[in-house]
Short mmCIF file of C-alpha atoms in Angstrom, two decimals:
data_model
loop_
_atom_site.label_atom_id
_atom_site.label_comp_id
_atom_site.label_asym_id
_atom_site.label_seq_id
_atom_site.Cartn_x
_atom_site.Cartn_y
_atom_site.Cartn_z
CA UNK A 1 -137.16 3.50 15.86
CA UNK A 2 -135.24 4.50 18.94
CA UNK A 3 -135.18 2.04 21.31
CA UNK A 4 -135.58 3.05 24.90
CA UNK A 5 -134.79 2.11 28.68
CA UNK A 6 -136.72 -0.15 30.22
CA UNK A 7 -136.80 0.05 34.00
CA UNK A 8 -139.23 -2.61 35.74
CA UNK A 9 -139.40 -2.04 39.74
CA UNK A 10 -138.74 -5.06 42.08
CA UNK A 11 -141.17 -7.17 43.60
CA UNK A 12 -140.55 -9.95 46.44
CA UNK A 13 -140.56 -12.35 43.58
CA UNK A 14 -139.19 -10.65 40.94
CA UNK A 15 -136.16 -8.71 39.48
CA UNK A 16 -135.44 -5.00 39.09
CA UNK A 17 -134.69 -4.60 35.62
CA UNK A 18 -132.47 -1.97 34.33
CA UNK A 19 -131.85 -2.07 30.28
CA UNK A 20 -130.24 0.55 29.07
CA UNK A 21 -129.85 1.04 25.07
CA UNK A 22 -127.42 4.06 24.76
CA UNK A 23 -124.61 2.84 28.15
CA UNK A 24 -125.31 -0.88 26.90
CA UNK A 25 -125.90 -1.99 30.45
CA UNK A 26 -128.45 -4.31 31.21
CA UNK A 27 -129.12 -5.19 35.06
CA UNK A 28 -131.18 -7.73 36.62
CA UNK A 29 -131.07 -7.97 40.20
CA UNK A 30 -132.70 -9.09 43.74
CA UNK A 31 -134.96 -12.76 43.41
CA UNK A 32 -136.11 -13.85 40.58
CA UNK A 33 -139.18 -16.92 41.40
CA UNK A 34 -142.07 -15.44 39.49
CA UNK A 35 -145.29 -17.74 39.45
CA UNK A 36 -145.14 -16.71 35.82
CA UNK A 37 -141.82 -16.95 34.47
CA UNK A 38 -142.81 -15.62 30.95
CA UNK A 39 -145.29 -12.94 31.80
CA UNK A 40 -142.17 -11.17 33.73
CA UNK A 41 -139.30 -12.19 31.20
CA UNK A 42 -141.30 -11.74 27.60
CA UNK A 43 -140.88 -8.13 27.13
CA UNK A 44 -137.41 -8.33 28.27
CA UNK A 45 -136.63 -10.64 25.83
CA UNK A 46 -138.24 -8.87 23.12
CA UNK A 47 -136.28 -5.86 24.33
CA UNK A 48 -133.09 -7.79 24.15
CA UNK A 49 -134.08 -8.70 20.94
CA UNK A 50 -134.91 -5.09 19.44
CA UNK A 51 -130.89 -4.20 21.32
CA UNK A 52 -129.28 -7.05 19.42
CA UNK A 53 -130.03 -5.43 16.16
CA UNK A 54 -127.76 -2.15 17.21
CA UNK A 55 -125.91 -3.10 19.99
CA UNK A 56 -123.04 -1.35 22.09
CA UNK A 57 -119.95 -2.91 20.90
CA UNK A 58 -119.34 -3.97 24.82
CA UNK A 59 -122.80 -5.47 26.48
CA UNK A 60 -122.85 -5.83 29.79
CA UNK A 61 -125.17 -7.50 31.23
CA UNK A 62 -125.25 -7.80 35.06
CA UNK A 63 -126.51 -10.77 37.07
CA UNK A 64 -126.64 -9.68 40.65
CA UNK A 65 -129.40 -12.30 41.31
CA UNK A 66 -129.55 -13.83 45.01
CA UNK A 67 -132.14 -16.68 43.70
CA UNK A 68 -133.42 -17.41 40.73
CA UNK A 69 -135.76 -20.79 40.22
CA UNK A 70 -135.42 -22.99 37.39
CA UNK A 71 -138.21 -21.08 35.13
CA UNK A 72 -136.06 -18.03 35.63
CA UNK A 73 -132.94 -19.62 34.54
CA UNK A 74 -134.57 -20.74 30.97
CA UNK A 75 -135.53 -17.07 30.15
CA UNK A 76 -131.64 -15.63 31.54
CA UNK A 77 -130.50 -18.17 29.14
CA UNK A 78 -132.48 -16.64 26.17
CA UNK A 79 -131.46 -13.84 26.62
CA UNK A 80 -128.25 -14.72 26.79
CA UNK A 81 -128.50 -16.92 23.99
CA UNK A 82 -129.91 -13.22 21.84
CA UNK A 83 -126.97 -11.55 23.05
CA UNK A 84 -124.31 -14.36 21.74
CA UNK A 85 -125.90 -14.61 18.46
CA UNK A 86 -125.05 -10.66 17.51
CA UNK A 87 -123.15 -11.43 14.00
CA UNK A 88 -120.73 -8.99 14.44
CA UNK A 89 -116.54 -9.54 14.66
CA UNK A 90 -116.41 -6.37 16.98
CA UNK A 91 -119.20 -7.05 19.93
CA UNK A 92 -117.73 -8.19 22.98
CA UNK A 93 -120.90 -9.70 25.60
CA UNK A 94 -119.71 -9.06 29.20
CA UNK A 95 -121.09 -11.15 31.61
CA UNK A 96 -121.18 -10.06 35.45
CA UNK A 97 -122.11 -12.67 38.15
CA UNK A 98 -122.30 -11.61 41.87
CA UNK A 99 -121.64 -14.22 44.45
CA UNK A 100 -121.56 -13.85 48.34
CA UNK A 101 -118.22 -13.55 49.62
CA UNK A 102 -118.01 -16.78 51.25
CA UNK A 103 -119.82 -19.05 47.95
CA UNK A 104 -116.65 -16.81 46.15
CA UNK A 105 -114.19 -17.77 48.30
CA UNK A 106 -115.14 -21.26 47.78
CA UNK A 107 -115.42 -21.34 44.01
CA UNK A 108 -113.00 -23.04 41.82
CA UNK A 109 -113.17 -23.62 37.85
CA UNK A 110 -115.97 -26.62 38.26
CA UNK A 111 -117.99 -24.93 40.15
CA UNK A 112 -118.67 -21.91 38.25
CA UNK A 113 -118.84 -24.32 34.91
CA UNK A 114 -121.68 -25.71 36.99
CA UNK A 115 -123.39 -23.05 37.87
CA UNK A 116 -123.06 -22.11 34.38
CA UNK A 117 -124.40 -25.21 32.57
CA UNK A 118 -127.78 -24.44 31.96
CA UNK A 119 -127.26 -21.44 30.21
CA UNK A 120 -124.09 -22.37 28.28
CA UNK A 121 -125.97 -24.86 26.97
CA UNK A 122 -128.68 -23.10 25.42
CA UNK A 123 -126.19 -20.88 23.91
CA UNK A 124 -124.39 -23.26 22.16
CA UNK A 125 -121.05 -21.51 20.56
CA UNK A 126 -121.50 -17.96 20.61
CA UNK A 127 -120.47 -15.67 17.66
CA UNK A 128 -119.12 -13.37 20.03
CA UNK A 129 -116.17 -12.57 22.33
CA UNK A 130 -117.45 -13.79 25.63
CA UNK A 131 -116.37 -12.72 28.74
CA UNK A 132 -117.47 -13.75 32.64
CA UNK A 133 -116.07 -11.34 34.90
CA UNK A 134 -117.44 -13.05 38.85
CA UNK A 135 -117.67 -10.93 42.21
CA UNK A 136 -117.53 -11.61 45.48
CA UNK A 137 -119.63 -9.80 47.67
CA UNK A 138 -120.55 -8.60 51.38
CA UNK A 139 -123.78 -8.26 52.69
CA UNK A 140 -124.40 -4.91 52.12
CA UNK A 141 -123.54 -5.58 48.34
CA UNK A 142 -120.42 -4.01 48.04
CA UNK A 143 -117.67 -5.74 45.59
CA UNK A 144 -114.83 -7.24 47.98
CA UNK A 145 -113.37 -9.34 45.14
CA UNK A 146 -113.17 -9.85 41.49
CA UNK A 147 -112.24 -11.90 39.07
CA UNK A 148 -112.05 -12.42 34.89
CA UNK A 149 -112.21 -14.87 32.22
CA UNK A 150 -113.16 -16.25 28.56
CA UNK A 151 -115.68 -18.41 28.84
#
């Protein structure tokens, strides 16, 4: 079975969702602070999990999230946590983070290992190459800086 995009509209509480099988790009972005963390994130989930079984060899997955609440944050991390677990030597799992320019500018190491810490945990040691690539961004969204790691 062919597994196909799934495109979810935003709401004032939730996401747009943008997961797309064949460019292995998968975009969440705007606020995430559903009352009902797993009625929005469930199918996504299960759509990550269908992708994992014939992934891209390169996944990226885009988090250009303004907010997201705590309920929000255990669902990103199982889906991260799906995407790590891909038992394959060649599968790289890209993972974009947007930041305003000025949180950016004021970032060091800690900071992002911080911001990272729920979902790194959850993860546990991936079986994949991992990579965090972090932008810093203007108002109007558009990518002033960048920059790349392992994680």
């Amino acid at each position: 079975m062919e597994l196909s995009t799934l495109f979810v509209e935003p709401t004032a509480k939730t996401p747009q969702i943008d997961l797309n099988p064949i460019t292995g790009e998968l975009i969440l972005s705007g606020r995430s602070i559903p009352e009902n963390a797993s009625k929005t994130y469930e199918n996504i989930l299960n759509w990550v999990t269908e992708y994992a079984k014939r992934p891209k060899n390169t996944t990226n997955l885009r988090f250009n999230l303004e907010y997201f609440n705590t309920s929000s944050s255990i669902w990103l991390a199982k889906i991260v946590r799906a995407l790590c677990n891909i038992e394959s030597n060649e599968y790289t799992l890209m993972i974009h983070l947007y930041f305003s320019i000025d949180e950016f500018d004021n970032m060091d190491v800690d900071d992002i290992k911080d911001e990272l810490h729920p979902i790194i945990h959850m993860v546990g040691t991936p079986t994949v190459t991992l990579l965090i690539k972090l932008y810093g961004t203007d108002d109007d969204g558009s990518i002033l800086k960048e920059s790349m790691g392992l994680l």
